[in-house]
Amino acid sequence: MKSDLAAGDARRVLYQLVLIRGFEESVLKLVSDGSIRGTTHPYVGQEAVAVGACLALRADDWVISTHRGHGHLLAKGGDPNRLMAELFGKATGYGGGKGGTQHMADFAVGHLGSNGITGGGIPIGTGAALSAQMRGSGQVVVVFFGDGAANQGTFHESLNLAALWHLPVVYVCENNLYAMSTAVRDACAIEHIAERASAYGMPGVQVDGMNVFAVAAAVRTAVDRARAGRGPSLIECKTYRFLGHSKSDQRVYRSRDEESAWRARDPIPRLRATMLERGLASAAEIDAITREALAAVESAVEFARLSPFPEAQALTEGVFVEGTG
Amino acid sequence: MKSDLAAGDARRVLYQLVLIRGFEESVLKLVSDGSIRGTTHPYVGQEAVAVGACLALRADDWVISTHRGHGHLLAKGGDPNRLMAELFGKATGYGGGKGGTQHMADFAVGHLGSNGITGGGIPIGTGAALSAQMRGSGQVVVVFFGDGAANQGTFHESLNLAALWHLPVVYVCENNLYAMSTAVRDACAIEHIAERASAYGMPGVQVDGMNVFAVAAAVRTAVDRARAGRGPSLIECKTYRFLGHSKSDQRVYRSRDEESAWRARDPIPRLRATMLERGLASAAEIDAITREALAAVESAVEFARLSPFPEAQALTEGVFVEGTG
Amino acid sequence: MMRELTYWQALQEALREAMTRDPTVFVMGEDIGEYGGAFGVTRGLLADFGPQRIRCTPISEAAIVGAAIGAAITGMRPVVEIMFMDFVTLAMDQLANHAAKLRYMYGPQVRVPLVVRTPAGGGRCYGATHSQSLEAWFLHVPGLKVVAPATPTDAKGLLAAAILDDNPVLCVEHKLLYATSGTVSADAPALPIGRAAVRRAGTDVSLVTYSYYVGVALEAAEQLAIGGIAAEVIDLRTLAPLDTETVLASVRKTGRLVCIEEGTRTGGVGAEVAARVAELAYEYLDAPIRRIAAADVPVPFSPPLEQADLPTREDIVLVVRELMERA
Amino acid sequence: MMRELTYWQALQEALREAMTRDPTVFVMGEDIGEYGGAFGVTRGLLADFGPQRIRCTPISEAAIVGAAIGAAITGMRPVVEIMFMDFVTLAMDQLANHAAKLRYMYGPQVRVPLVVRTPAGGGRCYGATHSQSLEAWFLHVPGLKVVAPATPTDAKGLLAAAILDDNPVLCVEHKLLYATSGTVSADAPALPIGRAAVRRAGTDVSLVTYSYYVGVALEAAEQLAIGGIAAEVIDLRTLAPLDTETVLASVRKTGRLVCIEEGTRTGGVGAEVAARVAELAYEYLDAPIRRIAAADVPVPFSPPLEQADLPTREDIVLVVRELMERA
Ligand SMILES: Cc1ncc(C[n+]2csc(CCOP(=O)(O)OP(=O)(O)O)c2C)c(N)n1
Ligand SMILES: Cc1ncc(C[n+]2csc(CCOP(=O)(O)OP(=O)(O)O)c2C)c(N)n1
Ligand SMILES: [Mg+2]
Ligand SMILES: [Mg+2]
């Protein structure tokens, strides 16, 4: 962990990690009890990636998210209430309930949207970077995607475009070793996705995705480079999803031993220990942060429950922006 | 050039180079005078790639071709008559006139088809290799494609699949420096497409695409490897199309100097000189080979001209194989 | 021998029988191995046929379909599973510009015995990118056949036929049908592609539909019967080529046509059916044609909105009653 | 001020004016720089606007459209050129699952002011992968607008409107129209998207068409007039949203509908038009509906076959005469 870790940083990070963890665990329960319909892709285990990456970003920088996107939205400063309400399909959700778990955005905090199509967001994030470049806004885009998405054609086309045009974008691959049930070794011809960077002449780095500050440092380097006009980077975060792919996954494709080994690297107890060790917070303070984060989750559930479903007429509204053209 | 070059090989190669060159020049004239309608993508200048690659193949090996495909078909042993007839849209053409310049195949000689969609043939050739592997036929597939196609998503997805499954396929990229009017440096984030091989853990080699025997040697190595079950390779042939992209191209995007420099590397005079030098053929013999090849082109034109157009009912026939399912 | 099978079991049986009979048949798709596919159709096949023939792929829809085409034109009979129909968008080029066209362009030397299976439909709150019914696009792709079975028997029979067919066939399954069951004959032959079925005879109105909505239309017909309206229910079964004759014969008898589908209305399958009837059975029509379909919107996630979006038995009943009152 | 402009010049004028007025408008596509695009629409623009705004791309249709979406949702107004409509297959996912759905899914915070221009149509012996008219697919993509101008004035007006529109718009151009010319007002405002035009008034039959076939239909109407048949010619101009009212008004008057399009018949634009009329103007119909379209085959290369495939003036005349004789 970074040696010059400030107490404020650590607390904020701990809050976010716990918020995301708590949020996802809460969502799983709500899916099980039928309060939330459809499916969900829990981010549990991968929190350090979203939190670390967003730590390296300005508020006006952008992120593009995936199907496993609640963590990205919360890490970028999204509102747990509106996020939870969206999962419930409520009118107060980010998309008024129309998007659901895989399809929501919060432009106000720089979150340009999650995406139900594996690899679908990669070119879109690339285009946002083009927009930042053309407008000279100084913004940088972080595009999150999984190891599975790295085998889609859009990955290749987008990274080539970004490198060619020196776009201010950082491709953050969350290599959690599986795409649904498919192990990386059964889907990707090489072990380290970061090595694909050389096919586009951009830097490619591997980083411990269970370590917030390692992720933040790597992303910061890439963001600085991008902001300086020196083009894109590919960062591969080695991480693990502690739970199944989605609500129904029995995880037949991997061993409980493998899971335990990764769980031993859980970023949350790790950060708690470091904070105590370095005197960045007392046990009581850590408990308070934890309680505060979990309380935010509870309020979000409450908010979502109490919110109304959209009115029937919402069905046919909002397909188009009216009154232009 | 290969030192153990046999006279027979050299003559066959010369014949094929001249055949393709003569064929393409003839086609251009026929397009200009309206005998052939639509467009054409001349292979002039790139002959050494098709001829060299096919020299390394068994008769039952397969090739997949592109929009610039007449040379591939002739090099694999296709019939100039049926090829020319197809360009005329005649019933005696490979596809009875329905395919045209970008869409023809000759399965009997191992040619699985040219393709009007840039990059469209890459996964198809990959699947043919899968078929060869599954049936244990020992066949190898050469997939031809251009530098432009190397930026398509299908390139990435296919090479990953082939490497993952150790498919018997050789990807032969004809880097002729341009995709239509777009220079490689304006389209591809790296200079040497062969370097993309590392993204899939397969060998990538660059080779002089103006030298038949250099191409043949590189392809042979890759074919041997593929046939031995050791998986795919990527071979980048540095080459040049002497003429415009298609019939109407004025070549505003490149200089006449650049063109002359490449024309100085024309494989045909080069091979003629070598043959004379090494005593592989006399000047008279070389002339005879040349005449013979050009005579074949002339007969092809004759054949095509004299052939009938398809009957009107052909329009709605042949969409489906009848009587199965 | 008749057994009770679910729709997914019936599909799997077709796969198993084809793979047992013909060593060139194999399956490719994402997570179809141990995981059994997103909807379980291939569960158990990996153990029985091995990883060469139950071939798990990377997430590369274009290359999966493209590679299947390459295998198909060289003597294999691949069956591709696209996990959700929404993702065929990524394989659209390979399907429309290659699979469907090669035979016509290259001539009789080439055959494309390719099957692409994919689940369509909503009703499970999966949101706009996991709920679509996009089959209408493929009616507009000459060279492609499209089947859309509504029952376990048809699922087995049509998938078997698709695998036997030397042409590319898109097999549109429905998420809400996988768990439904019915009796399926163990030795039924493959069903002919291109033939609709009259699921219920009636004289007052023709309800033309397919896939999941056959069941809904039958329920509506039941309810209408109570009110004295005899609805005929046509299950198209194959969408391309469309069995125009069966539809026309029905409309000639009933004089009224209601097309029912789950996809969005504009440019849907019902448009084509309606157009054919308006061309070829105009004289027999006693009332305007009606289409019942989803609204022209992306499928909303919010459960009440999704329910409001999808056509229902009540919608059908109301539309038919309104039509009958015009007479 | 009126000037004579070709269709391509009119399109270019719309681009130029938009780029001059609004710095967020830019163009992306293959070979659109010095080369001017495969059909010359952007020739000269690189010199005037520079490589930042006339942005030549690699051959990566999916990423081009995807990147344009990303630019569009962050304040730019990209205009993408897809070199041939046949290649939109490669961008189908980005168009159908992203561009068209983002607004509905994400809510009012997002706008997708994206234009995708692309040439459709045959008649140039380019073969099956370079001659298609695939617009019907996009009628079945809620969230997308589709325009298909038939004249230089409409080309300019509709492209201008598409660029101003905050929604994704597909602009379907026609290869055989680029060189055609007409008078275009220098200061005409953008045309409203969604309004058809009656190109010729008539009382006997409604010919509903768009793009290149408007001209063909007008010629047919001319010929029919000699025989005393007054055909009304409707140019749809926008295919999505379809101007149903103008079509219905015409059919209510004429009692006969002939839909004409260049794309393949099954599942075409004519199916939707026919279905709407059979639903909403059934009582006014005096004859069966007719569709004139290409055969359900890939576009053949062979010149006589391609000519036989594409609908002609004679086809229209024959169909209309046959319809009139039924009366
Ligand atoms: C185009 C497409 N193909 C398949 C799917 C189904 N699917 C959803 S998530 C997923 C796995 C994605 O793996 P990865 O990119 O590694 O992300 P992870 O789930 O591990 O976070 C798959 C196959 C999809 N949503 N989109
Ligand atoms: C998907 C697709 N995009 C664009 C085109 C138009 N096009 C035809 S050939 C060509 C250039 C291809 O370049 P390259 O792959 O380098 O092959 P070359 O022409 O140089 O042989 C282009 C852009 C096409 N046919 N298909
Ligand atoms: Mg993963
Ligand atoms: Mg090239």
mmCIF file of N, CA and C in Angstrom, chain C residues 160-239:
data_model
loop_
_atom_site.group_PDB
_atom_site.id
_atom_site.type_symbol
_atom_site.label_atom_id
_atom_site.label_comp_id
_atom_site.label_asym_id
_atom_site.label_seq_id
_atom_site.Cartn_x
_atom_site.Cartn_y
_atom_site.Cartn_z
ATOM 1 N N ALA C 160 -34.595 -30.373 -35.003
ATOM 2 C CA ALA C 160 -34.079 -31.524 -35.758
ATOM 3 C C ALA C 160 -34.061 -31.204 -37.252
ATOM 4 N N ALA C 161 -35.128 -30.618 -37.725
ATOM 5 C CA ALA C 161 -35.196 -30.269 -39.147
ATOM 6 C C ALA C 161 -34.150 -29.229 -39.507
ATOM 7 N N ALA C 162 -33.963 -28.283 -38.618
ATOM 8 C CA ALA C 162 -32.978 -27.225 -38.873
ATOM 9 C C ALA C 162 -31.585 -27.822 -39.013
ATOM 10 N N ILE C 163 -31.297 -28.798 -38.169
ATOM 11 C CA ILE C 163 -29.963 -29.417 -38.228
ATOM 12 C C ILE C 163 -29.806 -30.247 -39.507
ATOM 13 N N LEU C 164 -30.888 -30.850 -39.937
ATOM 14 C CA LEU C 164 -30.822 -31.626 -41.183
ATOM 15 C C LEU C 164 -30.771 -30.739 -42.416
ATOM 16 N N ASP C 165 -31.243 -29.535 -42.272
ATOM 17 C CA ASP C 165 -31.350 -28.640 -43.417
ATOM 18 C C ASP C 165 -29.962 -28.193 -43.890
ATOM 19 N N ASP C 166 -29.783 -28.157 -45.182
ATOM 20 C CA ASP C 166 -28.489 -27.728 -45.731
ATOM 21 C C ASP C 166 -28.373 -26.215 -45.861
ATOM 22 N N ASN C 167 -29.340 -25.505 -45.315
ATOM 23 C CA ASN C 167 -29.334 -24.049 -45.369
ATOM 24 C C ASN C 167 -29.230 -23.474 -43.963
ATOM 25 N N PRO C 168 -28.836 -22.200 -43.868
ATOM 26 C CA PRO C 168 -28.771 -21.595 -42.535
ATOM 27 C C PRO C 168 -30.181 -21.399 -41.959
ATOM 28 N N VAL C 169 -30.333 -21.812 -40.731
ATOM 29 C CA VAL C 169 -31.634 -21.700 -40.066
ATOM 30 C C VAL C 169 -31.436 -21.024 -38.714
ATOM 31 N N LEU C 170 -32.254 -20.042 -38.470
ATOM 32 C CA LEU C 170 -32.269 -19.376 -37.169
ATOM 33 C C LEU C 170 -33.411 -19.986 -36.369
ATOM 34 N N CYS C 171 -33.094 -20.499 -35.209
ATOM 35 C CA CYS C 171 -34.120 -21.121 -34.372
ATOM 36 C C CYS C 171 -34.379 -20.193 -33.191
ATOM 37 N N VAL C 172 -35.546 -19.564 -33.210
ATOM 38 C CA VAL C 172 -35.884 -18.579 -32.185
ATOM 39 C C VAL C 172 -36.654 -19.285 -31.077
ATOM 40 N N GLU C 173 -36.026 -19.356 -29.919
ATOM 41 C CA GLU C 173 -36.660 -19.996 -28.778
ATOM 42 C C GLU C 173 -37.236 -18.899 -27.881
ATOM 43 N N HIS C 174 -37.950 -19.302 -26.854
ATOM 44 C CA HIS C 174 -38.520 -18.269 -25.989
ATOM 45 C C HIS C 174 -38.229 -18.589 -24.536
ATOM 46 N N LYS C 175 -37.721 -17.580 -23.841
ATOM 47 C CA LYS C 175 -37.310 -17.783 -22.447
ATOM 48 C C LYS C 175 -38.434 -18.335 -21.577
ATOM 49 N N LEU C 176 -39.649 -17.882 -21.834
ATOM 50 C CA LEU C 176 -40.754 -18.311 -20.982
ATOM 51 C C LEU C 176 -41.265 -19.693 -21.372
ATOM 52 N N LEU C 177 -40.773 -20.234 -22.466
ATOM 53 C CA LEU C 177 -41.226 -21.565 -22.869
ATOM 54 C C LEU C 177 -40.320 -22.677 -22.348
ATOM 55 N N TYR C 178 -39.072 -22.355 -22.047
ATOM 56 C CA TYR C 178 -38.116 -23.423 -21.717
ATOM 57 C C TYR C 178 -38.648 -24.385 -20.655
ATOM 58 N N ALA C 179 -39.339 -23.852 -19.672
ATOM 59 C CA ALA C 179 -39.794 -24.706 -18.573
ATOM 60 C C ALA C 179 -41.167 -25.318 -18.819
ATOM 61 N N THR C 180 -41.817 -24.942 -19.903
ATOM 62 C CA THR C 180 -43.137 -25.518 -20.174
ATOM 63 C C THR C 180 -42.969 -26.949 -20.668
ATOM 64 N N SER C 181 -43.985 -27.774 -20.451
ATOM 65 C CA SER C 181 -43.824 -29.158 -20.878
ATOM 66 C C SER C 181 -45.012 -29.663 -21.675
ATOM 67 N N GLY C 182 -44.772 -30.789 -22.301
ATOM 68 C CA GLY C 182 -45.796 -31.392 -23.141
ATOM 69 C C GLY C 182 -45.347 -32.791 -23.505
ATOM 70 N N THR C 183 -46.231 -33.560 -24.101
ATOM 71 C CA THR C 183 -45.842 -34.911 -24.494
ATOM 72 C C THR C 183 -45.159 -34.846 -25.847
ATOM 73 N N VAL C 184 -44.069 -35.558 -25.924
ATOM 74 C CA VAL C 184 -43.279 -35.563 -27.152
ATOM 75 C C VAL C 184 -43.028 -37.022 -27.525
ATOM 76 N N SER C 185 -43.299 -37.343 -28.753
ATOM 77 C CA SER C 185 -43.071 -38.713 -29.191
ATOM 78 C C SER C 185 -41.574 -38.959 -29.345
ATOM 79 N N ALA C 186 -41.136 -40.097 -28.864
ATOM 80 C CA ALA C 186 -39.703 -40.386 -28.895
ATOM 81 C C ALA C 186 -39.210 -40.582 -30.321
ATOM 82 N N ASP C 187 -40.085 -41.054 -31.198
ATOM 83 C CA ASP C 187 -39.606 -41.346 -32.539
ATOM 84 C C ASP C 187 -40.275 -40.496 -33.608
ATOM 85 N N ALA C 188 -40.706 -39.306 -33.187
ATOM 86 C CA ALA C 188 -41.293 -38.398 -34.177
ATOM 87 C C ALA C 188 -40.214 -37.979 -35.159
ATOM 88 N N PRO C 189 -40.548 -37.918 -36.445
ATOM 89 C CA PRO C 189 -39.562 -37.427 -37.409
ATOM 90 C C PRO C 189 -39.414 -35.912 -37.290
ATOM 91 N N ALA C 190 -38.383 -35.399 -37.914
ATOM 92 C CA ALA C 190 -38.218 -33.950 -37.963
ATOM 93 C C ALA C 190 -39.454 -33.343 -38.613
ATOM 94 N N LEU C 191 -39.854 -32.184 -38.138
ATOM 95 C CA LEU C 191 -41.009 -31.499 -38.728
ATOM 96 C C LEU C 191 -40.585 -30.771 -39.993
ATOM 97 N N PRO C 192 -41.441 -30.710 -40.955
ATOM 98 C CA PRO C 192 -41.068 -29.927 -42.136
ATOM 99 C C PRO C 192 -40.986 -28.435 -41.811
ATOM 100 N N ILE C 193 -39.932 -27.805 -42.264
ATOM 101 C CA ILE C 193 -39.811 -26.353 -42.100
ATOM 102 C C ILE C 193 -40.726 -25.691 -43.136
ATOM 103 N N GLY C 194 -41.446 -24.669 -42.707
ATOM 104 C CA GLY C 194 -42.288 -23.955 -43.667
ATOM 105 C C GLY C 194 -43.761 -24.276 -43.579
ATOM 106 N N ARG C 195 -44.168 -25.002 -42.543
ATOM 107 C CA ARG C 195 -45.596 -25.319 -42.416
ATOM 108 C C ARG C 195 -46.155 -24.816 -41.097
ATOM 109 N N ALA C 196 -47.180 -24.027 -41.216
ATOM 110 C CA ALA C 196 -47.894 -23.547 -40.036
ATOM 111 C C ALA C 196 -48.825 -24.641 -39.542
ATOM 112 N N ALA C 197 -49.328 -24.461 -38.325
ATOM 113 C CA ALA C 197 -50.282 -25.427 -37.773
ATOM 114 C C ALA C 197 -51.522 -24.684 -37.305
ATOM 115 N N VAL C 198 -52.675 -25.262 -37.574
ATOM 116 C CA VAL C 198 -53.910 -24.715 -37.016
ATOM 117 C C VAL C 198 -54.049 -25.333 -35.635
ATOM 118 N N ARG C 199 -53.879 -24.518 -34.605
ATOM 119 C CA ARG C 199 -53.888 -25.056 -33.236
ATOM 120 C C ARG C 199 -55.293 -25.168 -32.691
ATOM 121 N N ARG C 200 -56.173 -24.394 -33.264
ATOM 122 C CA ARG C 200 -57.568 -24.450 -32.849
ATOM 123 C C ARG C 200 -58.378 -23.964 -34.042
ATOM 124 N N ALA C 201 -59.384 -24.711 -34.382
ATOM 125 C CA ALA C 201 -60.190 -24.318 -35.532
ATOM 126 C C ALA C 201 -61.274 -23.354 -35.081
ATOM 127 N N GLY C 202 -61.611 -22.450 -35.951
ATOM 128 C CA GLY C 202 -62.652 -21.473 -35.622
ATOM 129 C C GLY C 202 -63.117 -20.799 -36.885
ATOM 130 N N THR C 203 -64.232 -20.144 -36.836
ATOM 131 C CA THR C 203 -64.820 -19.604 -38.067
ATOM 132 C C THR C 203 -64.954 -18.100 -38.065
ATOM 133 N N ASP C 204 -64.713 -17.465 -36.904
ATOM 134 C CA ASP C 204 -65.007 -16.038 -36.817
ATOM 135 C C ASP C 204 -63.806 -15.132 -37.047
ATOM 136 N N VAL C 205 -62.673 -15.563 -36.582
ATOM 137 C CA VAL C 205 -61.502 -14.695 -36.670
ATOM 138 C C VAL C 205 -60.248 -15.575 -36.657
ATOM 139 N N SER C 206 -59.236 -15.133 -37.405
ATOM 140 C CA SER C 206 -57.974 -15.871 -37.428
ATOM 141 C C SER C 206 -56.961 -15.151 -36.552
ATOM 142 N N LEU C 207 -56.482 -15.831 -35.542
ATOM 143 C CA LEU C 207 -55.394 -15.287 -34.713
ATOM 144 C C LEU C 207 -54.099 -15.923 -35.208
ATOM 145 N N VAL C 208 -53.251 -15.112 -35.794
ATOM 146 C CA VAL C 208 -52.016 -15.644 -36.371
ATOM 147 C C VAL C 208 -50.841 -15.237 -35.494
ATOM 148 N N THR C 209 -50.129 -16.216 -34.980
ATOM 149 C CA THR C 209 -49.058 -15.913 -34.052
ATOM 150 C C THR C 209 -48.021 -17.028 -34.076
ATOM 151 N N TYR C 210 -47.114 -17.038 -33.114
ATOM 152 C CA TYR C 210 -46.044 -18.038 -33.075
ATOM 153 C C TYR C 210 -45.366 -17.953 -31.713
ATOM 154 N N SER C 211 -44.572 -18.946 -31.417
ATOM 155 C CA SER C 211 -43.770 -18.995 -30.195
ATOM 156 C C SER C 211 -44.641 -18.846 -28.944
ATOM 157 N N TYR C 212 -44.183 -18.122 -27.970
ATOM 158 C CA TYR C 212 -44.886 -18.022 -26.696
ATOM 159 C C TYR C 212 -46.336 -17.574 -26.853
ATOM 160 N N TYR C 213 -46.610 -16.765 -27.835
ATOM 161 C CA TYR C 213 -47.947 -16.206 -27.960
ATOM 162 C C TYR C 213 -48.995 -17.168 -28.512
ATOM 163 N N VAL C 214 -48.555 -18.323 -28.948
ATOM 164 C CA VAL C 214 -49.534 -19.337 -29.345
ATOM 165 C C VAL C 214 -50.362 -19.725 -28.115
ATOM 166 N N GLY C 215 -49.680 -19.949 -27.017
ATOM 167 C CA GLY C 215 -50.378 -20.298 -25.783
ATOM 168 C C GLY C 215 -51.307 -19.184 -25.328
ATOM 169 N N VAL C 216 -50.838 -17.969 -25.425
ATOM 170 C CA VAL C 216 -51.659 -16.841 -25.000
ATOM 171 C C VAL C 216 -52.885 -16.714 -25.915
ATOM 172 N N ALA C 217 -52.679 -16.912 -27.191
ATOM 173 C CA ALA C 217 -53.790 -16.814 -28.142
ATOM 174 C C ALA C 217 -54.802 -17.931 -27.897
ATOM 175 N N LEU C 218 -54.311 -19.097 -27.558
ATOM 176 C CA LEU C 218 -55.235 -20.204 -27.270
ATOM 177 C C LEU C 218 -56.081 -19.901 -26.036
ATOM 178 N N GLU C 219 -55.442 -19.304 -25.047
ATOM 179 C CA GLU C 219 -56.219 -18.909 -23.863
ATOM 180 C C GLU C 219 -57.264 -17.862 -24.227
ATOM 181 N N ALA C 220 -56.851 -16.922 -25.052
ATOM 182 C CA ALA C 220 -57.799 -15.891 -25.475
ATOM 183 C C ALA C 220 -58.942 -16.527 -26.256
ATOM 184 N N ALA C 221 -58.610 -17.483 -27.095
ATOM 185 C CA ALA C 221 -59.640 -18.151 -27.902
ATOM 186 C C ALA C 221 -60.630 -18.875 -26.988
ATOM 187 N N GLU C 222 -60.095 -19.482 -25.959
ATOM 188 C CA GLU C 222 -60.933 -20.165 -24.961
ATOM 189 C C GLU C 222 -61.925 -19.176 -24.355
ATOM 190 N N GLN C 223 -61.381 -18.057 -23.964
ATOM 191 C CA GLN C 223 -62.226 -17.046 -23.333
ATOM 192 C C GLN C 223 -63.253 -16.495 -24.322
ATOM 193 N N LEU C 224 -62.827 -16.289 -25.555
ATOM 194 C CA LEU C 224 -63.745 -15.776 -26.575
ATOM 195 C C LEU C 224 -64.856 -16.785 -26.849
ATOM 196 N N ALA C 225 -64.505 -18.033 -26.773
ATOM 197 C CA ALA C 225 -65.491 -19.077 -27.056
ATOM 198 C C ALA C 225 -66.657 -18.986 -26.078
ATOM 199 N N ILE C 226 -66.338 -18.637 -24.853
ATOM 200 C CA ILE C 226 -67.385 -18.479 -23.839
ATOM 201 C C ILE C 226 -68.389 -17.418 -24.294
ATOM 202 N N GLY C 227 -67.875 -16.397 -24.929
ATOM 203 C CA GLY C 227 -68.752 -15.353 -25.440
ATOM 204 C C GLY C 227 -69.295 -15.668 -26.831
ATOM 205 N N GLY C 228 -69.050 -16.876 -27.293
ATOM 206 C CA GLY C 228 -69.643 -17.286 -28.569
ATOM 207 C C GLY C 228 -68.835 -16.904 -29.795
ATOM 208 N N ILE C 229 -67.600 -16.514 -29.584
ATOM 209 C CA ILE C 229 -66.765 -16.165 -30.732
ATOM 210 C C ILE C 229 -65.791 -17.315 -30.992
ATOM 211 N N ALA C 230 -65.816 -17.825 -32.226
ATOM 212 C CA ALA C 230 -64.974 -18.976 -32.561
ATOM 213 C C ALA C 230 -63.705 -18.491 -33.248
ATOM 214 N N ALA C 231 -62.646 -18.424 -32.471
ATOM 215 C CA ALA C 231 -61.370 -17.946 -33.019
ATOM 216 C C ALA C 231 -60.546 -19.133 -33.513
ATOM 217 N N GLU C 232 -59.971 -18.973 -34.675
ATOM 218 C CA GLU C 232 -59.024 -19.971 -35.168
ATOM 219 C C GLU C 232 -57.628 -19.488 -34.785
ATOM 220 N N VAL C 233 -56.812 -20.396 -34.277
ATOM 221 C CA VAL C 233 -55.462 -20.004 -33.870
ATOM 222 C C VAL C 233 -54.451 -20.693 -34.782
ATOM 223 N N ILE C 234 -53.688 -19.859 -35.490
ATOM 224 C CA ILE C 234 -52.654 -20.377 -36.385
ATOM 225 C C ILE C 234 -51.298 -20.162 -35.741
ATOM 226 N N ASP C 235 -50.562 -21.222 -35.618
ATOM 227 C CA ASP C 235 -49.186 -21.154 -35.134
ATOM 228 C C ASP C 235 -48.288 -21.203 -36.374
ATOM 229 N N LEU C 236 -47.632 -20.120 -36.642
ATOM 230 C CA LEU C 236 -46.828 -20.068 -37.882
ATOM 231 C C LEU C 236 -45.687 -21.087 -37.863
ATOM 232 N N ARG C 237 -45.131 -21.325 -36.695
ATOM 233 C CA ARG C 237 -44.011 -22.264 -36.508
ATOM 234 C C ARG C 237 -42.761 -21.890 -37.287
ATOM 235 N N THR C 238 -42.876 -21.701 -38.577
ATOM 236 C CA THR C 238 -41.757 -21.196 -39.375
ATOM 237 C C THR C 238 -42.105 -19.773 -39.795
ATOM 238 N N LEU C 239 -41.164 -18.859 -39.617
ATOM 239 C CA LEU C 239 -41.418 -17.472 -40.018
ATOM 240 C C LEU C 239 -40.856 -17.195 -41.403
#
